[in-house]
Amino acid sequence: MKKKFVSVTLALALGLSLAACGNSGSSNAPADNTDKKEDTNEPAADDGADAAEDAGPEGSSAANKDKPLVWFNRQPSNSSTGELDTAALNFNANTYYVGFDANQGAELQGTMVKEYIEAHIDEIDRNGDGTIGYVLAIGDIGHNDSIARTRGVRKALGTGVDKDGSINSDPAGTNTDGTASMVQDGEIEVGGKKYVVRELASQEMKNSAGATWDAATAGNAIGTWSSSFGEQIDVVVSNNDGMGMSMFNAWSKENKVPTFGYDANSDAVAAIAEGYGGTISQHADVQAYLTLRVLRNALDGVDIDTGIGTADEAGNVLTDDVYVYREEERSYYALNVAVTSDNYQDFTDSTKIYEPVSAQLDEGSHAVKKVWLNIYNASDNFLSSTYQPLLQNYDDILNLEVEYIGGDGQTESNVTNRLGNPSQYDAFAINMVKTDNAASYTSLLSQ
Ligand code: BGC
């Protein structure tokens, strides 16, 4: 917990916020959600103000099932088909998802790799056999972001094959001879010369305990792959930077093999100066803001677009080149940007908040509220080194007292066990272990 309650300050803040109530609610606020500026969460010392309270869906005295809920990073969806879990996304009137545009990012990653190959064609084919060989680290075969990235790379390099109308995203195993059925050999033509592009190997990086996107597993995999067909590997691609950096440090840096990841974690961006090929920023700075901002807005009873597409009174606003909102999916998606040797200097600190949404909200009109938030895997590189530090920067600005719960990345119950008393919180931010498991959270909130 970052913020301590100071009863006097809060009582004052509460007074101010109640006074401001008449004109601070947006005229566009959802009907069931206007005029709710109270804090239902202050300690006993604030009892004097309680009489003025009108506990609404967002206060901690409201039914848990009516409190604001944001899913983030792992979108409630069927882990086999990718179909969105619309029941979870519409759990109540104040439920949203915050993530990023997986397809746009995947396409960017694929294009980045392809353009790198074309620009370095003279030196990229290390053994000069006319085949550009790459290996691919897959994060989680049941995670739509991971699936999209695998497809994006295969699409750009021409190595994808159709499966049920989309590019097959299954791991190919070892394919040094080009016979695996999940992929095919692609072709790239540069300067009138044709090259074969082959996915030499790919696997899901899952450790024996079940943790996915596992960096250590990726480091071991590149060891195995390089010892048996290392001279064929010209490019290393990874669904994320955690695994990408593990492979870079274990093998590709020393062997000068360009390695591509995703997330723009600070260490990966710094490694671009040392030969890391590039990464994609999924604008975690915008996502972390949106994750907490939708809760803040719901708790304030204002239009959900406040401080997002519409400037708030402190001037916070996002422009539409950094996010999209799809109402039918109840989802906010940050847009991705490629980070390469051309622009990496602009991305060196992945925990820096996004300047257009960095203005402090006034505690008088945005009283402190308590949020329960979990990070599904406390050892996930992206979530722990980029996303959580950003959330911790924004929670102060948005006057949210967030309790951060770190999961083990493997079992949902490791997280849900720590949601024993939802009544203590005003709002919830959930990062599921498995994207199919929304009901294990909503059932706790529905009790
Ligand atoms: C990130 C991965 C991370 C995963 C966790 C993805 O968006 O790119 O690095 O492991 O989220 O769910």
XYZ file of C-alpha atoms in Angstrom, residues 21-402:
382
model
C -20.881 17.463 -6.471
C -23.612 19.556 -7.964
C -21.591 20.639 -10.935
C -18.765 18.172 -11.227
C -20.710 15.232 -12.594
C -20.549 15.057 -16.341
C -23.832 15.392 -18.113
C -22.896 12.289 -20.043
C -22.391 10.159 -16.996
C -24.195 6.850 -17.018
C -27.594 7.192 -15.415
C -26.871 4.783 -12.602
C -23.639 6.391 -11.808
C -24.069 10.118 -11.399
C -23.720 12.107 -8.242
C -21.482 9.619 -6.509
C -18.593 11.601 -5.191
C -18.593 10.082 -1.773
C -15.901 7.966 -0.304
C -17.393 5.025 1.505
C -14.106 3.802 2.646
C -12.752 6.200 5.169
C -11.863 5.112 8.675
C -14.247 5.486 11.607
C -12.951 8.991 12.344
C -14.776 10.195 9.267
C -18.126 9.055 10.508
C -19.367 12.582 10.741
C -19.402 12.823 7.003
C -21.060 9.499 6.479
C -24.516 10.873 6.895
C -24.024 12.798 3.709
C -23.090 9.710 1.850
C -25.234 8.086 -0.690
C -23.537 4.785 -1.164
C -23.632 3.902 -4.823
C -22.347 1.069 -6.969
C -18.795 2.306 -6.730
C -18.426 2.691 -2.985
C -17.090 -0.083 -0.782
C -20.497 -0.329 0.863
C -22.023 -1.043 -2.521
C -22.558 -4.658 -3.485
C -19.285 -6.040 -4.776
C -20.983 -7.111 -7.984
C -21.729 -3.472 -8.792
C -18.258 -2.072 -8.196
C -16.051 -0.919 -11.086
C -14.010 -3.731 -12.590
C -11.252 -3.580 -15.161
C -9.635 -6.598 -16.761
C -6.196 -5.821 -18.087
C -3.362 -7.446 -20.051
C -5.169 -10.780 -20.437
C -8.483 -10.319 -22.151
C -11.307 -12.563 -20.992
C -11.525 -14.956 -23.911
C -11.600 -18.583 -24.892
C -7.989 -19.761 -24.838
C -8.585 -22.201 -27.686
C -10.632 -20.102 -30.091
C -9.766 -16.574 -28.952
C -13.500 -15.752 -28.800
C -14.160 -12.917 -26.354
C -15.874 -13.715 -23.073
C -18.644 -11.161 -23.420
C -20.244 -12.128 -20.117
C -17.050 -11.196 -18.271
C -16.597 -8.028 -20.319
C -20.146 -6.959 -19.442
C -20.086 -8.115 -15.834
C -21.625 -4.833 -14.721
C -22.155 -1.317 -16.077
C -18.639 -0.332 -15.044
C -16.667 -3.209 -16.495
C -13.922 -2.678 -19.108
C -10.860 -4.327 -20.567
C -7.585 -2.504 -21.157
C -4.937 -3.988 -23.402
C -3.401 -3.150 -26.726
C -4.188 -3.812 -30.369
C -2.708 -7.278 -30.742
C -3.120 -7.529 -34.500
C -1.696 -4.120 -35.291
C 1.291 -4.872 -33.025
C 1.798 -8.315 -34.483
C 1.843 -6.915 -37.970
C 4.378 -4.295 -36.908
C 6.627 -6.937 -35.375
C 6.522 -9.083 -38.516
C 7.222 -6.101 -40.745
C 10.086 -4.963 -38.514
C 11.764 -8.372 -38.820
C 11.222 -8.535 -42.572
C 12.559 -5.030 -43.147
C 15.607 -5.809 -41.044
C 16.341 -8.896 -43.133
C 15.979 -6.912 -46.367
C 18.207 -4.097 -45.133
C 20.918 -6.518 -43.948
C 20.641 -9.088 -46.689
C 24.361 -8.955 -47.469
C 25.423 -10.208 -44.089
C 22.374 -11.927 -42.616
C 22.745 -15.376 -44.189
C 25.517 -16.533 -41.895
C 26.334 -19.829 -43.556
C 25.608 -18.551 -47.060
C 23.191 -21.366 -47.912
C 20.576 -19.071 -49.420
C 18.135 -19.832 -46.618
C 17.369 -17.255 -43.950
C 16.659 -19.403 -40.894
C 14.898 -18.131 -37.816
C 13.790 -19.605 -34.516
C 10.705 -18.441 -32.654
C 9.974 -18.350 -28.922
C 6.227 -18.643 -28.307
C 4.872 -17.241 -25.032
C 1.572 -18.975 -24.355
C -0.324 -20.960 -26.973
C -3.609 -20.103 -25.224
C -3.064 -16.321 -25.057
C -4.426 -14.210 -27.883
C -1.505 -11.744 -27.793
C 0.946 -14.579 -28.190
C -1.102 -16.165 -30.971
C -1.315 -12.846 -32.822
C 2.454 -12.313 -32.653
C 3.252 -15.777 -33.938
C 0.847 -15.196 -36.812
C 2.252 -11.723 -37.509
C 5.786 -13.004 -37.929
C 4.732 -15.977 -40.064
C 2.569 -13.747 -42.224
C 5.303 -11.183 -42.900
C 7.923 -13.832 -43.636
C 5.614 -15.991 -45.738
C 6.005 -18.995 -43.452
C 2.379 -19.209 -42.295
C -0.078 -21.877 -43.403
C -3.817 -21.719 -43.119
C -5.694 -23.431 -40.334
C -9.455 -22.895 -40.077
C -9.274 -19.608 -41.946
C -6.363 -18.044 -40.002
C -2.619 -18.542 -39.951
C -1.703 -21.595 -37.917
C -0.081 -20.427 -34.678
C 0.910 -23.851 -33.337
C 4.549 -24.399 -32.398
C 6.418 -26.157 -35.201
C 8.842 -28.068 -32.979
C 12.060 -28.614 -34.927
C 11.863 -27.949 -38.643
C 15.430 -27.698 -39.882
C 14.551 -29.751 -42.955
C 11.450 -27.680 -43.756
C 8.958 -30.535 -43.477
C 6.827 -29.435 -40.500
C 3.165 -29.083 -41.407
C 2.424 -26.088 -39.126
C 4.635 -23.830 -41.250
C 5.974 -23.630 -44.773
C 9.100 -22.179 -46.315
C 8.663 -18.553 -47.327
C 10.519 -16.561 -49.922
C 12.022 -13.111 -49.859
C 13.410 -11.303 -52.865
C 15.985 -8.566 -52.441
C 17.898 -6.890 -55.246
C 16.642 -9.464 -57.742
C 17.890 -12.382 -55.654
C 15.547 -14.869 -53.990
C 16.076 -16.350 -50.552
C 14.193 -19.079 -48.764
C 12.934 -18.140 -45.289
C 12.528 -21.045 -42.892
C 11.195 -21.311 -39.353
C 13.867 -23.718 -38.121
C 12.219 -24.276 -34.748
C 9.566 -22.874 -32.445
C 8.146 -23.916 -29.112
C 5.974 -22.647 -26.297
C 8.249 -21.456 -23.492
C 6.480 -23.069 -20.581
C 8.384 -24.355 -17.591
C 7.772 -27.632 -15.821
C 5.640 -25.934 -13.168
C 3.367 -24.542 -15.896
C 4.495 -20.905 -16.106
C 4.238 -19.563 -19.658
C 6.272 -16.810 -21.395
C 9.099 -18.282 -19.367
C 12.388 -16.515 -20.018
C 14.582 -19.206 -18.472
C 12.976 -21.847 -20.677
C 13.731 -19.700 -23.727
C 17.367 -19.365 -22.643
C 17.611 -23.138 -22.418
C 15.883 -23.611 -25.761
C 18.348 -21.408 -27.637
C 21.133 -23.437 -26.015
C 19.651 -26.654 -27.363
C 18.861 -25.226 -30.787
C 22.220 -23.529 -31.276
C 24.179 -26.590 -30.274
C 22.496 -28.699 -32.914
C 21.907 -26.246 -35.803
C 23.395 -22.934 -34.646
C 25.043 -22.061 -37.970
C 21.627 -22.147 -39.664
C 20.116 -19.576 -37.284
C 20.247 -16.120 -38.847
C 17.477 -14.424 -36.867
C 15.900 -14.993 -33.449
C 12.305 -13.893 -32.881
C 10.372 -13.930 -29.648
C 6.791 -13.207 -28.631
C 8.205 -10.943 -25.915
C 11.367 -9.251 -24.660
C 11.657 -11.341 -21.507
C 12.276 -14.458 -23.577
C 14.063 -12.500 -26.312
C 16.587 -11.020 -23.900
C 17.159 -14.383 -22.312
C 18.069 -15.818 -25.729
C 20.109 -12.731 -26.616
C 22.161 -12.975 -23.450
C 22.561 -16.741 -23.692
C 23.613 -16.902 -27.317
C 22.714 -14.354 -29.967
C 24.585 -11.344 -28.619
C 27.881 -13.191 -28.723
C 27.092 -14.705 -32.096
C 25.858 -11.397 -33.510
C 22.468 -12.792 -34.457
C 19.736 -10.131 -34.510
C 17.027 -10.884 -31.940
C 13.558 -9.367 -31.908
C 11.128 -9.117 -29.041
C 8.039 -7.264 -27.942
C 7.254 -4.900 -25.036
C 10.094 -2.377 -25.192
C 11.220 -3.189 -21.668
C 14.081 -0.874 -20.681
C 16.730 -3.632 -20.798
C 15.700 -4.683 -24.297
C 15.697 -1.120 -25.578
C 19.183 -0.603 -24.125
C 20.329 -3.815 -25.822
C 19.501 -2.376 -29.255
C 22.814 -0.525 -28.965
C 24.464 -3.946 -28.595
C 22.807 -5.706 -31.494
C 19.315 -6.589 -30.255
C 17.317 -6.214 -33.478
C 14.280 -4.376 -32.181
C 11.108 -4.552 -30.157
C 7.565 -3.211 -30.123
C 6.268 -0.763 -27.579
C 2.723 -1.741 -26.689
C 2.399 1.682 -25.055
C 2.292 0.282 -21.553
C 2.429 3.887 -20.362
C -0.960 4.475 -21.964
C -2.381 1.109 -20.859
C -1.419 1.507 -17.213
C -3.059 4.924 -17.222
C -6.243 3.600 -18.854
C -6.400 0.679 -16.435
C -6.627 2.991 -13.453
C -8.381 5.841 -15.218
C -11.512 3.874 -16.124
C -11.819 2.896 -12.460
C -11.269 6.489 -11.353
C -13.971 7.724 -13.732
C -16.455 5.073 -12.672
C -15.758 5.848 -9.016
C -16.237 9.557 -9.684
C -19.446 8.916 -11.567
C -18.285 10.924 -14.555
C -18.306 10.161 -18.243
C -15.962 7.263 -18.890
C -14.160 9.317 -21.548
C -12.978 11.891 -18.989
C -9.198 12.312 -19.103
C -9.157 9.846 -22.007
C -10.666 11.256 -25.204
C -11.929 14.353 -23.385
C -9.539 16.470 -21.324
C -10.178 16.440 -17.585
C -9.911 19.586 -15.472
C -6.194 18.957 -14.927
C -5.609 18.767 -18.674
C -5.047 15.004 -18.970
C -6.085 13.725 -22.379
C -5.043 11.067 -24.895
C -5.031 11.515 -28.645
C -6.409 8.879 -30.965
C -2.984 7.953 -32.323
C -2.228 6.134 -29.061
C -5.419 4.169 -28.322
C -8.772 3.011 -29.641
C -11.927 2.168 -27.722
C -14.254 -0.501 -29.081
C -17.554 -0.093 -27.334
C -18.960 -3.438 -28.518
C -16.000 -5.158 -26.849
C -15.970 -2.834 -23.831
C -12.259 -2.636 -24.538
C -9.580 0.018 -24.705
C -6.612 -0.894 -26.866
C -3.330 1.017 -26.861
C -1.600 1.244 -30.235
C 1.890 -0.151 -30.786
C 5.069 1.462 -32.059
C 8.145 -0.274 -33.487
C 11.363 0.454 -31.588
C 14.524 -0.033 -33.630
C 18.002 1.434 -33.914
C 16.357 4.431 -35.608
C 14.319 5.601 -32.618
C 15.261 3.604 -29.509
C 16.685 6.641 -27.777
C 13.106 7.855 -27.270
C 12.140 4.679 -25.377
C 14.949 4.151 -22.887
C 12.790 4.282 -19.743
C 9.763 2.008 -20.028
C 8.472 3.076 -16.605
C 8.152 6.748 -17.465
C 4.555 7.959 -17.431
C 3.055 9.372 -20.583
C 3.396 13.123 -20.421
C -0.072 14.071 -21.798
C -1.697 12.212 -18.886
C 0.688 13.094 -16.095
C -1.213 15.851 -14.270
C -2.164 15.231 -10.641
C -5.887 15.058 -9.864
C -7.158 17.161 -7.027
C -7.943 15.077 -3.963
C -10.817 17.422 -3.167
C -12.873 16.333 -6.130
C -11.284 12.898 -6.559
C -11.178 11.440 -3.070
C -8.844 8.557 -2.346
C -10.369 5.173 -3.180
C -9.144 1.662 -2.575
C -8.394 -0.671 -5.446
C -7.550 -4.368 -5.386
C -5.216 -5.161 -8.267
C -3.365 -8.331 -9.145
C -0.423 -9.045 -11.417
C -0.968 -12.627 -12.533
C 2.715 -13.497 -12.530
C 4.992 -11.573 -10.192
C 8.049 -12.783 -12.078
C 6.842 -11.848 -15.563
C 9.410 -9.501 -16.961
C 7.036 -7.102 -18.712
C 4.480 -6.949 -15.943
C 6.960 -6.521 -13.119
C 9.560 -4.306 -14.740
C 7.341 -2.140 -16.928
C 3.616 -2.364 -16.173
C 3.537 -2.391 -12.381
C 6.013 0.478 -11.946
C 3.840 2.509 -14.320
C 0.698 1.661 -12.368
C 2.479 2.732 -9.209
C 3.291 6.075 -10.783
C -0.277 6.650 -11.941
C -2.005 5.531 -8.765
C -0.614 8.594 -6.966
C -1.713 10.946 -9.717
C -5.213 9.465 -9.724
C -5.548 9.327 -5.913
C -6.035 5.592 -5.845
C -4.768 3.506 -2.991
C -3.905 0.298 -4.783
